[in-house]
Short mmCIF file of C-alpha atoms and ligand atoms in Angstrom, two decimals:
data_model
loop_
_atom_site.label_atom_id
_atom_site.label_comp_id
_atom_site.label_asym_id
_atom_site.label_seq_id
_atom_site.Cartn_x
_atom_site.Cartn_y
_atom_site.Cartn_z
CA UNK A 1 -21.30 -4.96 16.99
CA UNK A 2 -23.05 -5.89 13.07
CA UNK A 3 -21.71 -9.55 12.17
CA UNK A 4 -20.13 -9.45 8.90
CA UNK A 5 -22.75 -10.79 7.47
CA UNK A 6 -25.03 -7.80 8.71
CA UNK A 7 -22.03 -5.29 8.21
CA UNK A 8 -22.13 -6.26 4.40
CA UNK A 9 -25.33 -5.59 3.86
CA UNK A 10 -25.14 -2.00 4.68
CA UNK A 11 -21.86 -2.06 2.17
CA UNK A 12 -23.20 -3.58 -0.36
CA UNK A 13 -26.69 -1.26 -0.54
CA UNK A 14 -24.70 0.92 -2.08
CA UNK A 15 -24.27 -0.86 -5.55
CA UNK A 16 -22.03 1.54 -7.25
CA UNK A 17 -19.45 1.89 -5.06
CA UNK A 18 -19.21 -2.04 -4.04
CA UNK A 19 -18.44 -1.86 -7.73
CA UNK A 20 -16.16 0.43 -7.56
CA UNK A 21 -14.31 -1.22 -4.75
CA UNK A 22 -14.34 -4.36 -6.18
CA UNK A 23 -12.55 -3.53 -9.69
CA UNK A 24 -9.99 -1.12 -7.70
CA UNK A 25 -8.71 -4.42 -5.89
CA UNK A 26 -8.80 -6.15 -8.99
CA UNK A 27 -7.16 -3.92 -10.70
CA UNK A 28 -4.59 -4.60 -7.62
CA UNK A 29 -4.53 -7.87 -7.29
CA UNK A 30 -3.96 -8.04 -11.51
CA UNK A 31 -1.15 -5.95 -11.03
CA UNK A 32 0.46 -8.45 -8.54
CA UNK A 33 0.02 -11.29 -11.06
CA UNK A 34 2.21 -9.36 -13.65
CA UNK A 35 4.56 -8.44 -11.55
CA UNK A 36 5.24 -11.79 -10.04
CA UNK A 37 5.35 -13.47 -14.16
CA UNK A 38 8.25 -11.01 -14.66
CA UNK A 39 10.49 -13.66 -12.12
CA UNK A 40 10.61 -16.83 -13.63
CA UNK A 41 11.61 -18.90 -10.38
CA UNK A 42 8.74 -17.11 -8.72
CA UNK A 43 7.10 -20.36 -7.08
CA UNK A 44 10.58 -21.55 -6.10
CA UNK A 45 11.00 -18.21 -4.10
CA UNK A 46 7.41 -18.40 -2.53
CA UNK A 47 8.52 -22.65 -1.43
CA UNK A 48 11.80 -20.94 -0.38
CA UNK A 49 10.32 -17.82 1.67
CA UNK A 50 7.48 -20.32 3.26
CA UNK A 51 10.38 -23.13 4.67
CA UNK A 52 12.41 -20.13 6.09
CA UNK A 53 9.22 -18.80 7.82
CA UNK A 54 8.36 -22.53 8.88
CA UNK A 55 11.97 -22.90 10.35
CA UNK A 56 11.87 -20.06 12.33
CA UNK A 57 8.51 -20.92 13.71
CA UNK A 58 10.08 -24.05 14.84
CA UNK A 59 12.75 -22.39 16.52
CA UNK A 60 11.03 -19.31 17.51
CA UNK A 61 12.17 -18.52 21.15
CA UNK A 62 16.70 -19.09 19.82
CA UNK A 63 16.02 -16.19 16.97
CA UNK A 64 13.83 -14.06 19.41
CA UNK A 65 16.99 -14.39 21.76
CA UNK A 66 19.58 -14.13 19.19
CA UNK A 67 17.66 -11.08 18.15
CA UNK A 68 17.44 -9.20 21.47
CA UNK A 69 21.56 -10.33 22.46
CA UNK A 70 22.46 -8.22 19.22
CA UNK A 71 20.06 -5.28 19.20
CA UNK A 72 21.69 -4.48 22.74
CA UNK A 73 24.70 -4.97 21.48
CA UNK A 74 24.06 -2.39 18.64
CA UNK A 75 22.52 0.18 21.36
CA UNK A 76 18.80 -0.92 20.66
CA UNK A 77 16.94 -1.15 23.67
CA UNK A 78 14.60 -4.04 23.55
CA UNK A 79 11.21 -4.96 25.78
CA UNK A 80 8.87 -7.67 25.89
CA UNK A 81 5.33 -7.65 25.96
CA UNK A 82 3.07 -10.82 26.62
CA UNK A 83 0.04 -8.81 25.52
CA UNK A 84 -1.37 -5.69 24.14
CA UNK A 85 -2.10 -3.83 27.49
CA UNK A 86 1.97 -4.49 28.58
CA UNK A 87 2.51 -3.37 24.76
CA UNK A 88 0.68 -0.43 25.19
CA UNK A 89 2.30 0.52 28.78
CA UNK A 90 5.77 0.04 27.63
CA UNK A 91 4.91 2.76 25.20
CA UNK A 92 3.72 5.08 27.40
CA UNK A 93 6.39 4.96 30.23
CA UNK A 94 8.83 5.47 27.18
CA UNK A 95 7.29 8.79 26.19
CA UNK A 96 6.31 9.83 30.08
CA UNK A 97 9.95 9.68 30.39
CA UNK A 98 10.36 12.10 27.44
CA UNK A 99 7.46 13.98 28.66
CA UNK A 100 6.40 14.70 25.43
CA UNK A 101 2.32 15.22 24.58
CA UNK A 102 2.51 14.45 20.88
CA UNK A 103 4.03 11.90 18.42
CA UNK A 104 4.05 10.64 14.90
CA UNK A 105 3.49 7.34 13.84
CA UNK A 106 4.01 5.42 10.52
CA UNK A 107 1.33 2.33 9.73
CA UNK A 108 2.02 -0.82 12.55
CA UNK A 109 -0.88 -3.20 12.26
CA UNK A 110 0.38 -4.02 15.36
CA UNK A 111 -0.55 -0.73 16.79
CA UNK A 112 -3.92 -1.07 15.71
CA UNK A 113 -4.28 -4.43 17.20
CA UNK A 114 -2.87 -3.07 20.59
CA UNK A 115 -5.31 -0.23 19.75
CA UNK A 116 -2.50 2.05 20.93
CA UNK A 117 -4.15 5.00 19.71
CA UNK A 118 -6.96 5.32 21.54
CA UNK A 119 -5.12 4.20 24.79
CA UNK A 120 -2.58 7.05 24.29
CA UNK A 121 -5.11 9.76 23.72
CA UNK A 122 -6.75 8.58 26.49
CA UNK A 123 -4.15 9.87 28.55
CA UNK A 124 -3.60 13.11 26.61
CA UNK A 125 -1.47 12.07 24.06
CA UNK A 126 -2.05 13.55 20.32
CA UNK A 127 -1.01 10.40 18.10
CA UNK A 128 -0.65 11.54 14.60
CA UNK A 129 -0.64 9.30 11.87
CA UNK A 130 1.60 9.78 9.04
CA UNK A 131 0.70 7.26 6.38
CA UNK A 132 -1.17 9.26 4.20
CA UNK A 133 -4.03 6.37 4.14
CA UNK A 134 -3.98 6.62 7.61
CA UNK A 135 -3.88 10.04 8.52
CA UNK A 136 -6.82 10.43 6.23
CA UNK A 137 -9.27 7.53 8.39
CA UNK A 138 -7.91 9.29 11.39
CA UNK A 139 -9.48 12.24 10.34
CA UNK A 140 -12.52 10.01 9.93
CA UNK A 141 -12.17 8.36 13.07
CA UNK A 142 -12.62 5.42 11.36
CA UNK A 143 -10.21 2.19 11.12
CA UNK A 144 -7.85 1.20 8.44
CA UNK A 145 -9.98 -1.07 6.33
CA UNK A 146 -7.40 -2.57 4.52
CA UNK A 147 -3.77 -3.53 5.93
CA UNK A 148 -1.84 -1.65 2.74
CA UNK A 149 -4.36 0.43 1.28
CA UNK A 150 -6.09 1.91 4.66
CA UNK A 151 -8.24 4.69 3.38
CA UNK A 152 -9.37 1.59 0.15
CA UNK A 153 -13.17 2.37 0.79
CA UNK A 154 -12.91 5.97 -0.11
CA UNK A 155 -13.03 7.90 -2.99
CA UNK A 156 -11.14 11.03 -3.60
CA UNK A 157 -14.85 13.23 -3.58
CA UNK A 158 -14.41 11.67 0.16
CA UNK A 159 -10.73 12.69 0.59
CA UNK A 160 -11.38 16.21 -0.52
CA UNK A 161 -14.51 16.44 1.86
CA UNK A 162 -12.53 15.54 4.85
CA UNK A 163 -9.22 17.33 4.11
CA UNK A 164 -11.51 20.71 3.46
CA UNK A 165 -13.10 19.93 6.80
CA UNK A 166 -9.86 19.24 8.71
CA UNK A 167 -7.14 20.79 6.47
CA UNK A 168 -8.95 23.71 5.16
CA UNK A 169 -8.82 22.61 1.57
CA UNK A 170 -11.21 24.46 -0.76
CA UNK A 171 -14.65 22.91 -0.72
CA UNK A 172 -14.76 20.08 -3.71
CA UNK A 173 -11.45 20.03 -4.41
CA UNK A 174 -11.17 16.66 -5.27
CA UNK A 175 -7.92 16.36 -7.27
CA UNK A 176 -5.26 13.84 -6.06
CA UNK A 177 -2.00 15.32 -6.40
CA UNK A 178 -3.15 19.15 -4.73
CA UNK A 179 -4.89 17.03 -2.02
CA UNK A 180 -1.41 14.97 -1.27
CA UNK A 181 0.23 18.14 -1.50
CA UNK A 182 -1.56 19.80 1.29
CA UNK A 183 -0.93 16.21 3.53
CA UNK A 184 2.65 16.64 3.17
CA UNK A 185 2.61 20.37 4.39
CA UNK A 186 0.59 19.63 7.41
CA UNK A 187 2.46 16.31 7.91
CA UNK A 188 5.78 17.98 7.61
CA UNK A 189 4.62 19.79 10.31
CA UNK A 190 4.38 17.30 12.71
CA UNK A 191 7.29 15.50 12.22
CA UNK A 192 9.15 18.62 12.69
CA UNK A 193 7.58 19.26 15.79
CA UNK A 194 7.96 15.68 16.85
CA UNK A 195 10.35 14.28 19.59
CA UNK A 196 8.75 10.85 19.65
CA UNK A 197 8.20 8.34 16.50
CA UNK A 198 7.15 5.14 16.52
CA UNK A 199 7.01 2.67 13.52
CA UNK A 200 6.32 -0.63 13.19
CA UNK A 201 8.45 -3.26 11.72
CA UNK A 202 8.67 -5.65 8.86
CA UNK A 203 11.06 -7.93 9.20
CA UNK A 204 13.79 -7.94 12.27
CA UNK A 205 17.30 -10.28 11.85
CA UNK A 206 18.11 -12.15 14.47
CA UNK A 207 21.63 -12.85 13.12
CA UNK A 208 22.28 -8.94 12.69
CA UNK A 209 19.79 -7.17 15.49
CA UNK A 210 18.33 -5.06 12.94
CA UNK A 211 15.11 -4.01 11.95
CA UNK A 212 13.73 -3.02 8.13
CA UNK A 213 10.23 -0.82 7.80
CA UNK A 214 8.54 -1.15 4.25
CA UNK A 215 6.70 1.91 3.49
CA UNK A 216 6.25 3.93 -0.29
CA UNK A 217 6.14 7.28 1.08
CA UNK A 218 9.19 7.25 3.48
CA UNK A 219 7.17 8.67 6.38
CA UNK A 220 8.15 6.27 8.54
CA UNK A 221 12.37 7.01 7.66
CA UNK A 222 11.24 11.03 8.13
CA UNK A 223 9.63 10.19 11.75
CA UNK A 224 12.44 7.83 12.86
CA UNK A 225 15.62 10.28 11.38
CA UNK A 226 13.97 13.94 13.15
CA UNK A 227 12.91 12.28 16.31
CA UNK A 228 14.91 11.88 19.55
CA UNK A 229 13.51 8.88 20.43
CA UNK A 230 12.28 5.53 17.94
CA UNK A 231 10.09 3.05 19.24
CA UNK A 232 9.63 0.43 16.52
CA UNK A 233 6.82 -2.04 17.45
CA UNK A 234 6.49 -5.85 16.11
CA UNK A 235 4.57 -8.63 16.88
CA UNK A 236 7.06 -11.83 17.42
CA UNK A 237 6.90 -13.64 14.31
CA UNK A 238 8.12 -10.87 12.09
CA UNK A 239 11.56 -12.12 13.01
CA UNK A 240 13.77 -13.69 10.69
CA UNK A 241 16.81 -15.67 10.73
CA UNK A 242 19.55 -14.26 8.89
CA UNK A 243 20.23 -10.88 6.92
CA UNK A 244 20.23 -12.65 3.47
CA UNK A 245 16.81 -13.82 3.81
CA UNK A 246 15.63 -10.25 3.53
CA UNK A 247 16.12 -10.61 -0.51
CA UNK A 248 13.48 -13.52 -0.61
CA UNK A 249 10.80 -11.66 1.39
CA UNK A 250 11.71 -8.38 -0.18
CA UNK A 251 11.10 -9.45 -3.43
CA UNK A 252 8.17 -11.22 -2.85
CA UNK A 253 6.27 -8.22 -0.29
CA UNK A 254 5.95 -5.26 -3.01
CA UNK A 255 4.88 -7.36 -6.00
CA UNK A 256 2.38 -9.50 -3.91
CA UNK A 257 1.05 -6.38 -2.30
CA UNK A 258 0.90 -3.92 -4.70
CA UNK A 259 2.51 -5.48 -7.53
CA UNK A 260 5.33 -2.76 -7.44
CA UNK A 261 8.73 -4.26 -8.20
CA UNK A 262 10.03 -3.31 -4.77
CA UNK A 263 8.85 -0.93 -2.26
CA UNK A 264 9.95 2.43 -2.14
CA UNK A 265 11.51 2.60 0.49
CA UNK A 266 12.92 -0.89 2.54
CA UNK A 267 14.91 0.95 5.32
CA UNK A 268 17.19 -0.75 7.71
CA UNK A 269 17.10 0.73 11.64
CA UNK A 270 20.54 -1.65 13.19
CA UNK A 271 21.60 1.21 15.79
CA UNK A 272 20.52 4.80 16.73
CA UNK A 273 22.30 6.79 15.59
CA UNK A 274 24.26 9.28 18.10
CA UNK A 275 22.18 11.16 20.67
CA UNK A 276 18.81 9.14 19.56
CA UNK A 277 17.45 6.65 21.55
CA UNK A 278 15.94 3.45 20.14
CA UNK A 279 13.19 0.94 21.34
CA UNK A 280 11.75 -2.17 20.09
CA UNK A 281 8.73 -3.18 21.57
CA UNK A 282 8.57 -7.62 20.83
CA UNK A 283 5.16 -8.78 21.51
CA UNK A 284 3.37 -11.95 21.93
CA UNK A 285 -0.55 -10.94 22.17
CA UNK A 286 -1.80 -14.33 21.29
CA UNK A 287 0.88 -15.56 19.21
CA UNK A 288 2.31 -18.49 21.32
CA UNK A 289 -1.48 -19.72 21.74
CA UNK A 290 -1.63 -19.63 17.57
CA UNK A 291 1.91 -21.22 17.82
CA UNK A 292 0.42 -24.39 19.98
CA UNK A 293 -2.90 -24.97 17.84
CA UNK A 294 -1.17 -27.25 15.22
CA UNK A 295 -3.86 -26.28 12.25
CA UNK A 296 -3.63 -22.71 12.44
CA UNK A 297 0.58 -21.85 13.24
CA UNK A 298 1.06 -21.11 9.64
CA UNK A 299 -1.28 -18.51 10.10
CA UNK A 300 2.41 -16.80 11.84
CA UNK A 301 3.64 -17.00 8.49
CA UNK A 302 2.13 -14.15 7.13
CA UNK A 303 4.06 -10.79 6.04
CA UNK A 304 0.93 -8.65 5.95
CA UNK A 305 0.66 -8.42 1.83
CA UNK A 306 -2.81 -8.05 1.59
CA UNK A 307 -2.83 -10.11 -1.57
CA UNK A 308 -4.86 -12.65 0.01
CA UNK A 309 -7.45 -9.69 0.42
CA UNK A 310 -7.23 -8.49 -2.82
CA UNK A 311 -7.93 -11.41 -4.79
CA UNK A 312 -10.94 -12.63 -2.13
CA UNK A 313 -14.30 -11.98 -3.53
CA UNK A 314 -15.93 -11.80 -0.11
CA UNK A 315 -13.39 -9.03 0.53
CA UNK A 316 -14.07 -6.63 -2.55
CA UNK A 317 -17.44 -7.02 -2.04
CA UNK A 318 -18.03 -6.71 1.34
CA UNK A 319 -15.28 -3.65 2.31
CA UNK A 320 -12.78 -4.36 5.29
CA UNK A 321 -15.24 -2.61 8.12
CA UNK A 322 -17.61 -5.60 7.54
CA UNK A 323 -14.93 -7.77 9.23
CA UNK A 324 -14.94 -5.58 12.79
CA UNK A 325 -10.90 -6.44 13.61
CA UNK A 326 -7.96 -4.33 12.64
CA UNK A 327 -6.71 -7.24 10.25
CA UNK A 328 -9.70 -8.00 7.71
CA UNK A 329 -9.67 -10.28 5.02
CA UNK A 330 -9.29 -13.93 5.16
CA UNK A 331 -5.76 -13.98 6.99
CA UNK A 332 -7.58 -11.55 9.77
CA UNK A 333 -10.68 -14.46 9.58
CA UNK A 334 -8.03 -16.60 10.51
CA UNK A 335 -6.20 -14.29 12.94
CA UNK A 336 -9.14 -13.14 14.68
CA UNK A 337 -10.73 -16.15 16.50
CA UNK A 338 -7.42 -16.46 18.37
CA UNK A 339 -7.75 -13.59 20.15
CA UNK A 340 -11.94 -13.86 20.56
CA UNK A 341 -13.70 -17.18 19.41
CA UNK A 342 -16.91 -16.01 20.45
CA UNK A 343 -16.86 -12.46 19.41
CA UNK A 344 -15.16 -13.94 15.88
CA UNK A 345 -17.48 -16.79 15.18
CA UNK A 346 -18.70 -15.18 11.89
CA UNK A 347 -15.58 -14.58 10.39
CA UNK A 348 -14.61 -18.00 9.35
CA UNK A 349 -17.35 -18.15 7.27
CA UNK A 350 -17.09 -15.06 5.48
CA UNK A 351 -15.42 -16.94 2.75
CA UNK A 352 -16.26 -19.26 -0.20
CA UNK A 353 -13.55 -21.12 0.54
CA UNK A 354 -12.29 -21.17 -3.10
CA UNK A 355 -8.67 -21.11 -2.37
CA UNK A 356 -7.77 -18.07 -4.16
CA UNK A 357 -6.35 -16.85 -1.30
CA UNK A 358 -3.74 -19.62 -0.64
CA UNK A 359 -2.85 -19.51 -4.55
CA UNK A 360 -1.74 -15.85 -4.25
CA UNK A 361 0.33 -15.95 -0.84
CA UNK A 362 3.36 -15.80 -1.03
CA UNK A 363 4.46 -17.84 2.05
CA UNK A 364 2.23 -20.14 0.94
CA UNK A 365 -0.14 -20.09 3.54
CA UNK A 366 -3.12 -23.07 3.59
CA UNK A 367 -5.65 -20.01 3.96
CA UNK A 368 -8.97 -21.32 3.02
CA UNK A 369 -8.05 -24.82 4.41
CA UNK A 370 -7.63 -22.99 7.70
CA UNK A 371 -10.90 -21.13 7.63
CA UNK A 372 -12.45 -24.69 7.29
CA UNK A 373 -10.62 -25.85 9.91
CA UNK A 374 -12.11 -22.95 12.08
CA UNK A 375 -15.86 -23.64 11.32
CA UNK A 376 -15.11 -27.01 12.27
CA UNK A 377 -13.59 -25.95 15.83
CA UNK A 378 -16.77 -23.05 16.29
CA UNK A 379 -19.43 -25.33 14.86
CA UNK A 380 -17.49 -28.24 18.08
CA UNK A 381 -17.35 -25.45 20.32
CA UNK A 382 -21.20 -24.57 19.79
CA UNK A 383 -20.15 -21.02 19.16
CA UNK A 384 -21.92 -20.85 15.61
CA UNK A 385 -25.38 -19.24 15.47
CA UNK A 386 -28.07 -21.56 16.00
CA UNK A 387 -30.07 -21.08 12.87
CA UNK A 388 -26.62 -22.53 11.15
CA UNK A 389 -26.22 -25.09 13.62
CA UNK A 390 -29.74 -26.15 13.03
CA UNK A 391 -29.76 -25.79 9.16
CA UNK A 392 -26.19 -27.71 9.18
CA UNK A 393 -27.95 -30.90 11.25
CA UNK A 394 -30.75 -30.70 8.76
CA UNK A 395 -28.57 -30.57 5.86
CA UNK A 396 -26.54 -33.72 6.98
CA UNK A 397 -29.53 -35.35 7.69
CA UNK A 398 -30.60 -35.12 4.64
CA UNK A 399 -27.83 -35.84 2.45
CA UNK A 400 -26.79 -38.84 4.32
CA UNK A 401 -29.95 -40.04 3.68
CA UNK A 402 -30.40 -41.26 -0.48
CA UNK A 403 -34.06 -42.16 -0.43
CA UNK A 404 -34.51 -38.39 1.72
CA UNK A 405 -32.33 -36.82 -0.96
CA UNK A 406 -34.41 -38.14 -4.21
CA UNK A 407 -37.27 -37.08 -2.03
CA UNK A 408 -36.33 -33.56 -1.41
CA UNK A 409 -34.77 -33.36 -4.87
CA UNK A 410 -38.30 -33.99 -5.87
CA UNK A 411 -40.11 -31.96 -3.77
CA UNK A 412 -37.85 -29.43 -4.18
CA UNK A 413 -38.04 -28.92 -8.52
CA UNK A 414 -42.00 -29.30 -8.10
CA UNK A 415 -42.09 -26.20 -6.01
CA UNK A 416 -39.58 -24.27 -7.87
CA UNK A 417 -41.34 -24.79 -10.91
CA UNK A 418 -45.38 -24.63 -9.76
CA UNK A 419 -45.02 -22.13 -7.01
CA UNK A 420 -41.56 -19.91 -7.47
CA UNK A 421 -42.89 -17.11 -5.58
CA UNK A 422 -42.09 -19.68 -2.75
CA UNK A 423 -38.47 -19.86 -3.45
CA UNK A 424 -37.86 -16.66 -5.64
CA UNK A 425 -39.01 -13.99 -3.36
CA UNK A 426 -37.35 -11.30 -0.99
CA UNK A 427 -36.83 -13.36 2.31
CA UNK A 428 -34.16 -15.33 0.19
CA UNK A 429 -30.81 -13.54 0.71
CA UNK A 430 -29.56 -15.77 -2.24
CA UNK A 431 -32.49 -14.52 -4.54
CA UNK A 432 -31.65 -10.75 -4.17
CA UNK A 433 -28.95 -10.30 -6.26
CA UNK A 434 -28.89 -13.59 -8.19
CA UNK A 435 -31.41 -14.92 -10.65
CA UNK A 436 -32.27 -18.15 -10.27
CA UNK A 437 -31.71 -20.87 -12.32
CA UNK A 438 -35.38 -22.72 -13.77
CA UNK A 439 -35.82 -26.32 -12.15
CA UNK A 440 -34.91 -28.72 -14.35
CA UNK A 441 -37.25 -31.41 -15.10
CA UNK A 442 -35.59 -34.59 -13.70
CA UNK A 443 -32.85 -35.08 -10.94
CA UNK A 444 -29.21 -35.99 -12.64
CA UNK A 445 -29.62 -39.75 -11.52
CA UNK A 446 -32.66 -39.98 -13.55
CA UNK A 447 -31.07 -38.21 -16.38
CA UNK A 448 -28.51 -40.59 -16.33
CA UNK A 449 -30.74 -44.02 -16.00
CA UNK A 450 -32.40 -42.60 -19.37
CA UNK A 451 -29.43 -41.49 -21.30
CA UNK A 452 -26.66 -44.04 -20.27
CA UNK A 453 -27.19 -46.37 -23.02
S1 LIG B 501 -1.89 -14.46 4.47
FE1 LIG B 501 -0.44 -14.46 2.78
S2 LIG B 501 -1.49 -13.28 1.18
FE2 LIG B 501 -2.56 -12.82 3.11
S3 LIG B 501 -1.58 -10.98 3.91
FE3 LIG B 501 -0.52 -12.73 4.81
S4 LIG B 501 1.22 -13.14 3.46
FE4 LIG B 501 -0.18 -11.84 2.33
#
């Protein structure tokens, strides 16, 4: 597996469309910044939607309880899973029971974190994604790289390529709306054909026992309403307290993600409705771990909005593959060493730590303070690679050291200005793409001594 680091490298060689990926999230992440100046109480909503989250982290296990009591009572039938392989079996024996060989399944991040797909095909089952993003890296075999925008590193000369190879398009067809046009035949297909759907969930009510799936292209509402059986899938801390918190997070999900006033369609599963059966799949997979380390809990906050990714420059410039997990971005940097501190390590660290991220989310999540607090805990740990470990010591040597410092100050402008192929040449990753600034002639403390009268 390429560290991000590596991974990035290989993105970024391609200069044009690094460019190209960059502005599109910009142009995203702009679009989220008008939306959310059109409500003038906006920060009071984000304070608002963070203290309900934080409540219902404190009282987690009550609402997950509350929760299941009512979904039985409403006819849902509810299972637990501590982690993804119990997530993943649960699935299964639910559609071995239905015997069915083929299902349709609308975008759970979940899923891909349970990497449910490629366990079900493994035993013969023919998952087909119906998020059009989705379906279209599935025909890629690749991952979603982004958690709203899956298919966000492709063009549409890409899309056309791939739909003419798996859809029978004609050959460099590259136009958007006849390409979406011949998803929805081929996906209406499928759901016809369908008996099983599963979905994943946005936000479930505890006070209620219902559950409401986001989505902007309804696929998820056509799976759920043709199929016989609905397995909705959520990871614990999507649950919320009460029904009339929905109208905080609602409002604050579509114009943080794609600065749409609402999303298309915010659909609300309470029972099944007569003949249908109806699962929900709760599961753990690391949370209650996340839960205990006091730093990074907040991290359970999020509502998957992708704004944080949007707005981080590591992210538009490095593409969501670079970050090898399912969730990418900073929130996934943060998400990830949960699950695998050692395969993770470099994650953390893909970030400037500017705190761009925490000013756009809108639980108000301390993003970049937790990605420091997770170099920290690798760098403890000894999990960081030893070139940084070794650079790091050398660094705090140096700078807790004054008369070092002037030194290397010294030494430092001398050889930047009598011998900058030293500096200035291609075995300096900082040089590549950067010019570099001339050396000026004296340190700022000399500067200073000379010009403070
Ligand atoms: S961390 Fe915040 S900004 Fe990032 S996806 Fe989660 S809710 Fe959205």
């Amino acid at each position: 597996m390429l560290s991000h680091a590596e991974a990035s490298e290989k993105f970024i060689a391609n200069q044009e469309r690094t460019d190209w990926h960059d502005d599109t999230l910009w142009f995203v992440r702009a679009k989220r910044d008008k939306a959310s100046k059109l409500i003038p109480e906006w920060e009071a909503l984000r304070e608002h939607a963070s203290q309900i989250k934080e409540h219902m982290l404190s009282n987690l296990p009550q609402y997950l309880l509350e929760f299941e009591v009512n979904a039985q009572a409403n006819g849902i039938q509810v299972h637990w899973a501590k982690d993804a392989h119990e997530h993943n079996e649960i699935v299964y024996s639910i559609i071995q029971k239905h015997g069915d060989k083929a299902l349709v399944k609308s975008k759970s991040m979940l899923t891909e974190e349970c990497h449910l797909n490629a366990f079900l095909e493994q035993k013969g089952i023919d998952v087909v994604d119906t998020d059009l993003g989705e379906r279209i890296v599935q025909f890629r075999n690749e991952v979603p790289s982004h958690i709203v925008l899956p298919a966000i590193h492709l063009k549409k000369e890409d899309v056309g390529e791939t739909f003419h190879q798996h859809l029978g398009t004609p050959k460099g067809n590259k136009d958007p709306q006849f390409l979406t046009e011949a998803a929805r035949i081929h996906l209406r297909e499928k759901f016809l054909a369908a008996k099983v759907a599963i979905t994943g969930v946005n936000f479930a009510v505890a006070e209620t026992g219902e559950f409401v799936v986001c989505t902007n292209e309804g696929n998820a509402d056509m799976g759920a309403h043709l199929s016989e059986v609905h397995i909705a899938c959520m990871g614990i801390e999507k649950i919320i307290p009460k029904r009339q918190d929905l109208g905080v997070f609602l409002r604050l999900l579509a114009r943080s993600a794609t600065g749409q006033l609402i999303t298309t369609y915010s659909s609300h599963f309470a029972k099944p409705r007569e003949g249908q059966e109806m699962h929900i799949v709760l599961v753990d997979n690391g949370r209650s771990r996340q839960l205990a380390r006091e730093e990074f809990r907040n991290s359970l906050k999020c509502i998957r909005c992708a704004a944080c990714f949007n707005t981080c420059p590591v992210y538009r410039r490095s593409g969501g593959h670079s970050y090898h997990q399912p969730v990418a971005g900073p929130i996934g940097s943060i998400l990830a060493p949960n699950f695998d501190k050692k395969a993770n390590v470099d994650l953390p660290f893909a970030s400037t730590l500017c705190g761009s991220c925490s000013n756009v989310c809108p639980v108000k999540i301390n993003i970049h303070e937790q990605l420091w607090f997770w170099r920290q805990d690798l760098m403890k740990e000894g999990l960081a690679p030893a070139g940084k470990v070794i650079s790091m010591k050398l660094m705090a040597w140096v700078l807790s050291n004054p008369s070092l410092f002037k030194w290397a100050g010294a030494m430092g402008r001398k050889v930047i200005s009598w011998a900058p192929w030293l500096v200035n040449n291609g075995l300096n990753p900082w040089y590549k793409q950067r010019e570099m600034p001339e050396a000026p002639k004296q340190s700022f403390q000399e500067w200073y001594k000379s010009n403070r009268s």
